[in-house]
Amino acid sequence: MTAQRAAPHRPQAHNSQPDAASGLARPRLRRATLLQPAPRGRSGSGRRCICSPTGPVSSRLLAVREAGTEAQSQTLSQGEREYISAKQYTVLPDAWKSYLSSVEGSASGSSLPAYVYEILGGNYGWTAYPRLGIAASGGGYRAATFGAGVLNALDGRNVSAVAAGTGGLLQAATYLTGLSGGSWLVTSLAQADFPTIPDLVFGPATANSTGFGGWNAVYSLLEPSNDPIVNAAYVLDVIGEVGDKNAEGFPVTISDVWARALSRHFANGTDAANFYDTSATHGAGITFSSLPNLDTFQTYVQPFPILVSDSWSQHGNFSAEADLEDAYVPLTNPIYEFNVYEFGSYDPMLGAFIPMANMGTTNESICVTNFDQVCFVEALSASLFNEYNSSAAALMNSSIYELIEILEELLPQTLIDYTVGIVPNPFQGLHPETFIDTNETYLQIVDGGEDDETVPLQPLLVKAREVDVIFAIDAASDTEYNWVDGSSIIATQERMAYFAGTYFFPPVPPDNSTWLAEGLTTRPTFFGCNSSGASGAPLLVYLGNGGPPLGETTAYTNTSTEQLAYSADELEAMLSQTFDVATQGIPSDTESGWEKDPEWAGCLACAVVDRARERQSIERSGSCQSCLERYCWS
C-alpha cells in the first residue's frame, strides 16, 4: 500500500506588527535594490512589457513563449539557439580536438577505431560533433563538491585530467545542468566567469572582495559562527536584505532568506575578509539573465547552464490520485527550468516560457526586473524546507521553526506558506485543461529533487536540444551511509512513462537491488548502448557516488546533506577522492593493489561519439566494441 503524506501545515503570518519591546525592528535593505519595476507603458498604448519573444505568443498572456508540448514541436528560445549554434561553430572544433589529444595521450588512445579520430577531429564537419550535456545532482555541499571533483577530472585546464585522458570534456560540453546542491556548483561556476575548480571552491590566490571569493565553506550556511549572538545578528541581516522585496508587494519566504545566505558562498562579492560586512553587496544585483554579458559567455566558452526546480501545488501534491511513495512531489507535477534566457517548463501540460529578465512579471502594464537574482534562482532549486512542514507539530519541532517565527514577525504576510519558494505566476490562464496551476496567482517552487529525480536530466531530454550523450553525476543520499542506489535514474525512467511522445530515455534497471547487486553505482556505467539514436534517447554515462574508489576503506565523499560547513582539508580530501572515482573506470584488484582501468579514457571517448557514429552510418568496431560490452548495461 502506498503511503500518503499528510497535507502540510501552512503557517499563517501574525497580523500584528513586531513588538517594539522585542528589539526586532523591521530591517530595511541597506544595499542595492533587489527588485525594480520597469516603467509603465502608456495607458491604452497596448505596449508589451518585454521585447519580442520568438515563436507563438499567447494572446492572453503577455510575453509567454509557447515552446511546444510534443517532442517534434518543441522549440528553443532565440537566445539559446544562437548561443548553441555559435558555440558549436566557433568553440567546439578546437575543444573536441583538445579532448581527443588528451585521449590520445592515455594508455588506450592509440587503439581506438579510426571513426573516433575522424568524428572528434572534425572530418565530417562542425555539425557532426557529438552534443554533450553534463548533469550535476542534488545533495547539498556533498553533491556540490562531488560534482566539482568530477568537473575537475573533465577540465582541460587541469594537467592531471589531461594526463588521465579525460581532460577537455568539460570544454566540449554544450549543456551543464544542476539542481539543489548541484545548482550551487553550476551557478557559482557560471557567474564567476568559469574559473578552474580549485579557484571556484577555494577562491583565487589573489583576494578580490568584488569578485568571486570561493565557496567560503568554513562558514556554515545558516549558522556561520560559534557565537549565538553573531548568528542572531547574521539572521537579522539576511532577513533585512529582503525587506525591500516585501515592501514592493512580493511575498517573501524562507527561500528568500536562504538565497541571501547562499549568496555569501556562491556569488561574487564575498570573501573571508568581508563575510560579515553589512556594507558589502554579497551578490545583490547579479541576475541570471545578466550572465550572457560575461567574457566566457561572449566567447561561448561556458556550457549553457540550466537549473531545475519542482512545483509544489495544492492541485498536484494533495490530490487523492497522487502516488508519492517516498517522494514529496508527484512525478506528474510540472518541472521548471531556469536558464539565462528563460524560465518555464517543457512538460507537455504547460510547454511555455517567459524571458528570464522578466521573471516576476504577471501582466502587461508593469515589467518586473531584477527578480532573477542568481542566488534566489539557485535557492529555488535547493529549497527543501517544506519537507519539515508535514504537520504543525513537525514544523514546530524542526530546525527551521525559529527562523520561520522571526520571518513571520519581521515580515508579516497572510495566506503565505513560508516554507516554499514563491514566484508570481506568469502562466495564469494558460492551458486550463492540463496546467494544474493555471488559476493560481503564485507558483510554489521547491527543491528540484523532491520528486526523487535528484539528477537534473529532464532539460537534457528536450528533443529540441538534440543531446547525444549525457554525463550524469549522482551524489544523492539514497542509503543509510549517504551513498547512491540508482533511485534518481529509476525515478526519471518512471516519469518518462507519463510523458511518452515528449521525452525519450534509455532502459535502466527498474529496481535498486539490481543497481547495487551489479555494482552499477560504484563504477561508471553506460545506458542506451543498444538503443538506436533514432529512438530519440541519448546515451547515458552514469557516474555515481557509490563508495570510495580503488578499494579504499576510508570514505570522504559520503557526508550528510545536512552538513553545511566544511574545512579546507575536508574539501581537499573529497575532491581528491572524487577525481579517482571519475578516472578509475572499472578498477582491477591486482597483486600490487587496486589499479585504474587503463582503457577507461578510450572507453569514455567511445561512448561520447557513439550517437555521432551512428548518424554517419558507421559500424561500431574495434576497441569501442569491446569497451561498450564491458561498460554498458543491458
XYZ file of C-alpha atoms in Angstrom:
634
model
C 0.000 0.000 0.000
C 1.354 3.381 -0.974
C 1.969 5.712 1.935
C 0.237 9.059 1.587
C 1.807 12.153 3.107
C -0.343 14.448 5.165
C -1.078 17.839 3.661
C 1.441 20.264 5.130
C 0.635 22.753 7.795
C 0.565 26.191 6.200
C 1.957 28.723 8.676
C -0.176 31.822 8.963
C 1.502 35.157 9.391
C 0.905 37.131 12.548
C -1.421 40.056 11.904
C 0.212 42.259 14.489
C 3.300 44.362 13.875
C 6.535 43.377 15.616
C 6.649 44.278 19.283
C 8.986 47.214 19.776
C 9.950 45.790 23.135
C 11.396 42.735 21.453
C 14.113 44.824 19.883
C 13.434 43.273 16.482
C 12.809 46.392 14.447
C 11.795 45.663 10.882
C 15.022 45.795 8.844
C 15.380 47.527 5.521
C 17.644 46.702 2.630
C 20.933 48.524 3.062
C 22.404 47.931 -0.355
C 21.417 47.593 -3.987
C 17.684 47.302 -4.532
C 16.823 43.720 -5.409
C 13.704 44.487 -7.418
C 12.933 47.230 -9.841
C 9.617 47.550 -11.709
C 10.161 48.719 -15.266
C 8.345 51.898 -16.339
C 4.653 51.580 -17.061
C 3.594 51.633 -20.650
C 1.375 54.500 -21.754
C -2.277 53.919 -20.977
C -4.079 52.376 -23.904
C -0.915 52.028 -25.959
C -1.074 48.249 -25.954
C 2.674 48.262 -25.479
C 4.109 44.966 -24.386
C 6.320 44.992 -21.370
C 9.105 42.999 -22.972
C 10.700 42.735 -26.334
C 9.611 40.159 -28.855
C 9.972 36.530 -27.782
C 10.422 34.023 -30.549
C 7.706 31.588 -31.501
C 3.965 31.947 -30.941
C 2.927 34.331 -28.181
C -0.259 33.696 -26.241
C -2.863 36.330 -26.968
C -3.953 36.251 -23.342
C -0.645 36.001 -21.555
C 1.859 38.663 -22.352
C 5.430 37.639 -23.202
C 4.756 33.931 -22.848
C 6.520 31.846 -25.470
C 4.722 28.616 -26.255
C 7.524 26.078 -26.629
C 5.616 23.014 -27.841
C 4.138 20.071 -25.984
C 5.405 17.119 -28.037
C 8.981 16.234 -28.957
C 8.662 17.200 -32.604
C 7.031 20.561 -31.842
C 9.465 21.747 -29.163
C 11.422 24.912 -29.899
C 14.275 26.743 -28.190
C 14.443 30.428 -27.423
C 16.267 32.579 -29.917
C 18.978 33.357 -27.364
C 19.688 29.714 -26.568
C 19.560 28.702 -30.213
C 22.056 31.382 -31.201
C 24.392 30.585 -28.301
C 24.459 26.859 -29.048
C 24.983 27.445 -32.755
C 27.843 29.891 -32.171
C 29.481 27.584 -29.618
C 29.241 24.643 -31.974
C 30.811 26.600 -34.821
C 33.468 28.660 -33.035
C 34.460 26.732 -29.884
C 33.669 23.040 -30.207
C 36.010 22.227 -33.126
C 39.076 23.133 -31.064
C 37.513 21.804 -27.849
C 36.892 18.362 -29.325
C 40.377 18.278 -30.835
C 41.888 19.161 -27.454
C 39.857 16.431 -25.789
C 40.949 13.984 -28.491
C 44.558 14.934 -27.774
C 44.016 14.048 -24.098
C 42.544 10.686 -25.050
C 45.401 10.008 -27.468
C 47.888 10.622 -24.682
C 46.267 7.978 -22.476
C 47.135 4.295 -22.479
C 44.151 3.427 -24.679
C 44.429 6.316 -27.114
C 46.356 4.528 -29.842
C 43.984 1.565 -30.054
C 40.755 3.406 -30.845
C 38.986 2.825 -34.160
C 39.509 5.431 -36.854
C 35.991 6.835 -36.610
C 36.683 8.228 -33.123
C 39.533 10.330 -34.521
C 37.511 11.307 -37.572
C 34.443 12.463 -35.634
C 36.323 14.347 -32.923
C 38.850 15.648 -35.433
C 36.127 17.319 -37.485
C 36.368 15.200 -40.643
C 32.580 15.247 -41.024
C 32.165 18.965 -40.414
C 31.256 21.046 -37.379
C 27.615 19.956 -37.415
C 28.614 16.306 -36.913
C 30.240 16.685 -33.498
C 28.602 14.929 -30.534
C 26.346 17.102 -28.400
C 27.199 16.529 -24.745
C 25.275 17.527 -21.648
C 26.552 17.194 -18.074
C 24.097 16.900 -15.170
C 25.144 17.644 -11.553
C 22.867 16.157 -8.909
C 21.442 17.466 -5.695
C 22.668 16.556 -2.242
C 23.851 19.735 -0.530
C 27.542 20.511 -0.145
C 28.341 16.819 -0.655
C 26.839 16.907 -4.147
C 28.322 20.303 -4.973
C 31.793 19.077 -4.015
C 31.469 15.670 -5.659
C 30.214 17.386 -8.811
C 33.103 19.844 -8.662
C 35.533 16.955 -8.349
C 34.097 15.277 -11.426
C 34.221 18.507 -13.436
C 37.827 18.921 -12.315
C 38.551 15.482 -13.775
C 36.991 16.594 -17.077
C 38.629 20.031 -17.217
C 41.201 20.571 -19.947
C 42.904 23.202 -17.767
C 43.793 20.518 -15.221
C 47.063 18.831 -16.210
C 46.179 15.764 -14.123
C 42.900 15.386 -16.011
C 44.701 15.709 -19.333
C 47.191 13.053 -18.236
C 44.290 10.771 -17.294
C 42.810 11.181 -20.773
C 39.566 12.772 -19.575
C 40.612 16.435 -19.590
C 38.866 18.635 -22.119
C 35.445 17.011 -21.956
C 34.140 19.897 -19.838
C 35.164 22.409 -22.507
C 33.430 20.262 -25.150
C 30.136 20.114 -23.227
C 27.233 22.066 -24.697
C 24.996 21.996 -21.603
C 25.534 21.906 -17.832
C 22.504 21.326 -15.606
C 22.197 21.374 -11.831
C 19.649 21.109 -9.073
C 19.811 21.667 -5.329
C 23.471 21.245 -4.308
C 24.317 20.821 -7.971
C 22.751 24.222 -8.626
C 25.273 25.770 -6.221
C 28.058 24.320 -8.346
C 26.544 25.323 -11.691
C 25.538 28.829 -10.595
C 28.793 29.713 -8.874
C 30.799 28.404 -11.822
C 28.736 30.344 -14.367
C 28.515 33.681 -12.573
C 32.213 33.613 -11.580
C 33.082 33.550 -15.305
C 34.057 29.877 -15.467
C 37.176 29.674 -13.265
C 39.123 26.491 -12.605
C 37.615 24.221 -9.971
C 40.299 24.934 -7.318
C 39.721 28.678 -7.733
C 35.964 28.120 -7.611
C 35.976 26.100 -4.401
C 38.819 27.782 -2.501
C 38.929 31.207 -4.131
C 41.678 32.721 -6.274
C 45.189 33.192 -4.940
C 44.718 36.961 -5.072
C 41.779 38.045 -2.912
C 39.204 40.289 -4.537
C 36.263 41.446 -2.439
C 34.206 42.376 -5.503
C 34.979 39.227 -7.499
C 34.423 35.626 -6.545
C 35.991 34.660 -3.235
C 35.397 30.917 -3.282
C 32.704 28.913 -1.543
C 33.690 30.127 1.944
C 32.670 26.656 3.089
C 34.238 27.043 6.519
C 31.249 29.255 7.376
C 28.034 27.288 7.869
C 25.218 28.338 5.557
C 22.750 29.299 8.297
C 24.870 29.494 11.462
C 28.282 30.733 10.319
C 29.666 31.442 13.781
C 30.132 29.548 17.022
C 28.818 32.646 18.786
C 24.978 32.664 19.022
C 24.953 36.467 19.242
C 26.808 36.725 15.937
C 24.435 34.192 14.392
C 21.378 36.130 15.587
C 22.733 39.326 14.046
C 23.508 37.431 10.848
C 19.926 36.156 10.569
C 18.512 39.638 11.090
C 20.858 40.978 8.452
C 19.889 38.465 5.767
C 16.199 38.991 6.539
C 16.766 42.724 6.313
C 18.211 42.292 2.852
C 14.876 41.033 1.533
C 12.830 43.731 3.251
C 12.518 45.881 0.148
C 11.253 42.949 -1.879
C 8.425 42.571 0.596
C 7.812 46.325 0.575
C 7.369 46.162 -3.214
C 4.453 43.798 -2.625
C 6.150 40.485 -3.354
C 5.793 37.525 -0.986
C 8.927 36.734 0.992
C 9.555 33.273 2.416
C 12.391 31.279 3.888
C 13.612 30.676 0.318
C 14.431 34.395 0.032
C 16.394 34.295 3.274
C 18.080 31.107 2.106
C 19.038 32.909 -1.107
C 20.807 35.680 0.767
C 22.641 33.086 2.873
C 23.713 31.204 -0.262
C 24.902 34.464 -1.803
C 27.767 34.600 0.731
C 29.076 31.354 -0.748
C 28.082 31.058 -4.381
C 28.037 34.603 -5.787
C 30.584 37.335 -6.344
C 31.213 39.901 -3.639
C 32.112 37.821 -0.577
C 35.384 36.505 0.777
C 36.687 35.607 4.222
C 37.623 39.225 4.914
C 34.147 40.692 4.366
C 31.856 37.765 5.180
C 30.092 39.653 7.990
C 30.443 43.104 6.411
C 26.952 44.591 6.128
C 28.130 47.193 3.621
C 29.276 44.564 1.096
C 26.919 43.604 -1.727
C 27.228 39.836 -1.215
C 25.984 39.164 -4.732
C 22.993 41.525 -4.638
C 22.124 42.748 -8.108
C 23.714 39.863 -10.025
C 20.929 38.380 -12.113
C 20.760 35.132 -14.011
C 19.749 36.994 -17.154
C 22.880 39.175 -16.938
C 25.292 36.229 -17.187
C 25.465 36.401 -21.016
C 27.430 39.636 -20.522
C 30.374 37.718 -19.036
C 33.503 37.212 -21.127
C 33.204 33.426 -21.186
C 29.625 33.748 -22.434
C 30.545 36.310 -25.031
C 33.179 33.894 -26.337
C 30.894 30.816 -25.972
C 33.352 29.038 -23.691
C 30.859 28.099 -20.986
C 28.494 25.163 -21.244
C 24.945 26.549 -21.338
C 23.743 26.486 -17.679
C 20.276 25.287 -16.665
C 18.832 24.884 -13.150
C 15.843 22.729 -12.216
C 13.081 23.042 -9.593
C 9.937 21.116 -8.748
C 6.459 22.590 -8.410
C 4.609 22.310 -5.113
C 0.932 22.524 -5.983
C -2.238 22.069 -3.983
C -3.704 20.584 -7.152
C -0.952 18.002 -7.547
C 0.688 17.220 -4.216
C -2.547 16.806 -2.306
C -4.628 15.082 -4.958
C -6.217 11.804 -3.915
C -4.632 10.286 -7.028
C -1.091 11.382 -6.171
C 1.233 8.399 -5.774
C 4.043 9.910 -3.730
C 5.702 6.809 -2.269
C 8.880 8.215 -0.664
C 8.896 11.436 -2.718
C 7.425 14.787 -1.699
C 6.304 15.846 -5.174
C 4.441 13.648 -7.691
C 6.274 12.823 -10.897
C 3.339 14.306 -12.799
C 3.842 17.823 -11.396
C 5.487 20.287 -13.810
C 9.269 20.593 -13.624
C 10.509 24.163 -14.066
C 13.846 25.105 -15.569
C 15.793 28.326 -15.308
C 18.328 29.326 -17.919
C 19.934 32.657 -18.692
C 17.271 33.473 -21.275
C 14.055 31.888 -19.992
C 12.030 30.480 -17.112
C 9.321 27.886 -17.679
C 8.700 24.246 -18.489
C 8.863 21.925 -21.482
C 6.499 19.483 -19.786
C 3.504 18.937 -22.090
C 0.936 20.162 -19.579
C 2.493 23.637 -19.911
C 5.157 23.921 -22.624
C 5.700 27.640 -22.063
C 8.380 30.132 -21.011
C 8.847 33.784 -20.172
C 12.078 35.772 -20.556
C 14.310 35.284 -17.524
C 14.879 39.036 -17.298
C 11.152 39.488 -16.615
C 10.685 36.692 -14.122
C 8.214 38.041 -11.554
C 6.084 39.779 -14.196
C 2.441 38.744 -14.484
C 0.748 41.472 -16.507
C 1.344 43.824 -19.408
C 1.344 47.083 -17.502
C 4.363 46.639 -15.236
C 7.576 44.831 -16.078
C 9.452 43.431 -13.113
C 13.216 43.253 -13.439
C 15.967 42.036 -11.111
C 13.684 39.329 -9.712
C 16.021 36.680 -11.144
C 18.858 37.206 -8.664
C 21.306 34.342 -9.190
C 21.110 33.209 -5.592
C 17.326 33.408 -5.480
C 17.183 31.163 -8.528
C 19.588 28.628 -7.030
C 17.722 28.880 -3.725
C 14.516 27.899 -5.524
C 16.337 24.850 -6.879
C 17.564 23.944 -3.383
C 14.571 24.872 -1.229
C 13.560 21.746 0.679
C 12.172 23.438 3.784
C 8.640 22.277 3.000
C 9.832 18.799 3.944
C 9.821 19.971 7.579
C 6.199 21.093 7.199
C 4.281 17.832 7.039
C 2.282 18.920 10.101
C 2.131 21.761 12.603
C 3.903 19.603 15.184
C 6.633 18.591 12.748
C 7.310 22.199 11.825
C 7.407 23.326 15.458
C 9.954 20.622 16.260
C 12.122 21.337 13.227
C 15.407 23.189 12.966
C 13.816 25.946 10.860
C 10.928 26.833 13.172
C 12.725 29.654 14.979
C 13.730 31.200 11.660
C 10.155 30.931 10.385
C 8.905 32.670 13.541
C 11.390 35.527 13.132
C 10.444 35.893 9.481
C 6.727 35.952 10.339
C 7.339 38.589 12.985
C 9.525 40.878 10.920
C 7.718 40.493 7.591
C 4.126 39.531 8.434
C 2.106 38.242 5.480
C -1.216 36.439 5.215
C -2.085 33.261 3.320
C 1.555 32.543 2.566
C 3.373 29.258 3.098
C 6.712 30.432 4.455
C 8.397 27.075 3.718
C 8.283 27.182 -0.107
C 9.689 29.476 -2.775
C 7.140 31.798 -4.359
C 7.187 33.267 -7.869
C 4.359 35.338 -9.390
C 2.626 33.095 -11.922
C 3.142 34.334 -15.500
C 1.183 31.373 -16.868
C -2.216 32.213 -15.369
C -4.998 31.157 -17.709
C -2.716 29.106 -19.928
C -3.761 25.550 -20.843
C -6.550 25.310 -18.245
C -7.314 21.766 -19.321
C -3.817 20.476 -18.415
C -1.821 23.007 -16.360
C -2.617 22.393 -12.696
C -1.685 25.913 -11.552
C -3.403 27.833 -14.326
C -5.655 29.627 -11.805
C -3.001 30.315 -9.183
C -1.643 33.816 -8.544
C 1.692 32.395 -7.440
C 3.773 29.382 -8.334
C 5.099 27.498 -5.306
C 8.537 26.132 -6.110
C 10.686 23.689 -4.157
C 13.896 21.673 -4.350
C 14.371 20.068 -7.750
C 14.918 16.639 -6.228
C 11.685 16.369 -4.243
C 10.152 14.123 -6.897
C 13.099 11.734 -6.314
C 14.806 12.867 -9.542
C 17.945 14.198 -7.920
C 19.917 14.182 -11.193
C 18.642 17.022 -13.446
C 18.217 15.014 -16.638
C 14.896 16.452 -17.811
C 16.283 19.561 -19.586
C 18.747 17.353 -21.465
C 15.914 15.122 -22.705
C 14.218 18.005 -24.523
C 14.257 16.878 -28.140
C 14.919 20.382 -29.475
C 18.281 20.385 -27.659
C 19.454 17.349 -29.642
C 21.662 15.987 -26.867
C 23.507 12.825 -27.920
C 25.167 11.840 -24.665
C 24.593 12.797 -21.028
C 27.263 12.568 -18.346
C 25.142 12.079 -15.215
C 26.813 12.860 -11.876
C 24.823 11.349 -8.997
C 25.739 12.227 -5.405
C 22.361 11.840 -3.724
C 21.911 10.329 -0.276
C 19.889 7.192 -1.021
C 21.304 4.797 1.561
C 21.907 4.859 5.294
C 25.528 5.845 4.689
C 24.784 8.585 2.124
C 25.671 6.575 -0.974
C 23.563 6.359 -4.134
C 21.456 3.354 -5.153
C 20.120 4.416 -8.550
C 16.853 5.864 -7.224
C 17.132 9.092 -9.203
C 17.620 7.362 -12.556
C 14.786 4.951 -11.780
C 12.517 7.917 -10.998
C 13.393 9.555 -14.311
C 12.517 6.354 -16.161
C 9.206 6.187 -14.296
C 8.443 9.819 -15.136
C 9.076 9.207 -18.830
C 6.197 6.718 -18.820
C 3.824 9.610 -18.082
C 5.165 11.690 -20.983
C 5.569 9.289 -23.881
C 5.971 11.284 -27.060
C 7.612 14.206 -25.268
C 10.747 12.709 -23.708
C 12.777 9.605 -24.546
C 15.053 7.758 -22.137
C 17.255 4.663 -22.419
C 16.355 1.491 -20.499
C 17.780 1.325 -16.957
C 17.373 -1.237 -14.156
C 13.911 -0.679 -12.635
C 14.846 -1.572 -9.050
C 17.532 -0.567 -6.556
C 18.543 -4.136 -5.817
C 19.805 -4.597 -9.380
C 21.818 -1.383 -9.229
C 23.502 -2.473 -6.016
C 23.925 -6.160 -6.817
C 25.573 -5.413 -10.171
C 27.782 -2.670 -8.728
C 26.409 -0.033 -11.095
C 26.806 2.732 -8.521
C 30.465 2.045 -7.737
C 31.817 2.335 -11.285
C 30.897 4.235 -14.439
C 28.050 2.604 -16.351
C 26.656 3.318 -19.818
C 22.939 3.049 -20.606
C 21.340 3.083 -24.038
C 24.192 1.434 -25.951
C 21.755 -0.911 -27.672
C 19.139 1.766 -28.314
C 19.121 3.393 -31.703
C 19.707 7.115 -31.864
C 16.546 7.195 -33.957
C 14.638 6.296 -30.783
C 15.390 9.787 -29.530
C 17.051 8.521 -26.351
C 20.551 9.816 -25.598
C 23.313 7.547 -24.403
C 23.716 7.949 -20.640
C 27.122 7.852 -18.941
C 26.322 7.373 -15.258
C 28.847 8.126 -12.520
C 27.543 7.606 -9.008
C 28.929 8.337 -5.571
C 28.513 4.725 -4.554
C 31.626 4.074 -2.499
C 35.292 5.014 -2.132
C 37.489 4.385 -5.192
C 40.227 1.845 -5.819
C 39.323 -0.429 -2.940
C 39.935 2.276 -0.345
C 38.342 1.691 3.036
C 38.256 5.327 4.149
C 35.453 7.336 2.571
C 35.383 11.124 2.326
C 32.577 11.761 -0.170
C 29.566 10.382 1.728
C 28.978 13.244 4.158
C 25.478 14.152 5.315
C 23.336 16.512 3.260
C 22.757 18.416 6.490
C 26.461 19.183 6.936
C 26.548 22.858 5.984
C 30.202 23.716 6.695
C 33.483 22.150 5.572
C 37.125 22.790 6.324
C 39.625 23.191 3.510
C 41.131 19.813 4.406
C 37.744 18.111 4.130
C 37.126 19.665 0.728
C 40.596 18.689 -0.478
C 40.033 15.082 0.584
C 36.639 14.956 -1.131
C 37.932 16.483 -4.366
C 40.923 14.142 -4.439
C 38.824 11.044 -3.879
C 36.248 12.180 -6.446
C 38.998 12.634 -9.040
C 39.848 8.959 -8.589
C 36.174 7.983 -8.830
C 35.933 9.840 -12.141
C 39.160 8.458 -13.641
C 39.287 4.866 -12.365
C 36.796 3.286 -14.762
C 36.257 -0.307 -13.676
C 39.298 -0.845 -11.424
C 41.138 -4.141 -11.062
C 42.334 -5.804 -7.877
C 45.891 -6.850 -8.743
C 48.745 -8.343 -6.741
C 50.187 -4.875 -6.301
C 46.856 -3.358 -5.267
C 43.872 -1.794 -6.952
C 44.591 -0.216 -10.335
C 42.584 2.054 -12.605
C 41.347 0.675 -15.910
C 43.995 1.769 -18.447
C 41.326 1.694 -21.172
C 38.830 3.933 -19.354
C 39.681 7.162 -21.197
C 39.279 5.458 -24.558
C 36.074 3.727 -23.499
C 34.598 7.049 -22.402
C 35.506 8.560 -25.777
C 33.756 5.641 -27.483
C 30.570 6.399 -25.550
C 30.811 10.113 -26.281
C 30.955 9.595 -30.065
C 28.549 6.664 -30.313
C 25.421 8.562 -31.396
C 27.506 10.703 -33.777
C 28.985 7.483 -35.189
C 25.513 6.140 -35.841
C 24.479 9.303 -37.684
C 27.354 8.699 -40.098
C 26.167 5.096 -40.646
C 29.464 3.724 -39.318
C 29.512 0.333 -37.620
C 30.787 0.172 -34.053
C 34.115 -1.651 -34.132
C 37.488 -2.396 -32.580
C 38.179 -1.411 -29.002
C 34.939 0.580 -28.905
C 33.012 -2.641 -29.435
C 34.766 -4.364 -26.537
C 34.626 -1.244 -24.355
C 30.894 -0.836 -24.677
C 30.371 -4.518 -23.997
C 32.180 -4.041 -20.675
C 30.692 -0.718 -19.617
C 27.143 -0.936 -20.993
C 24.228 -2.280 -19.010
C 21.714 -4.326 -20.926
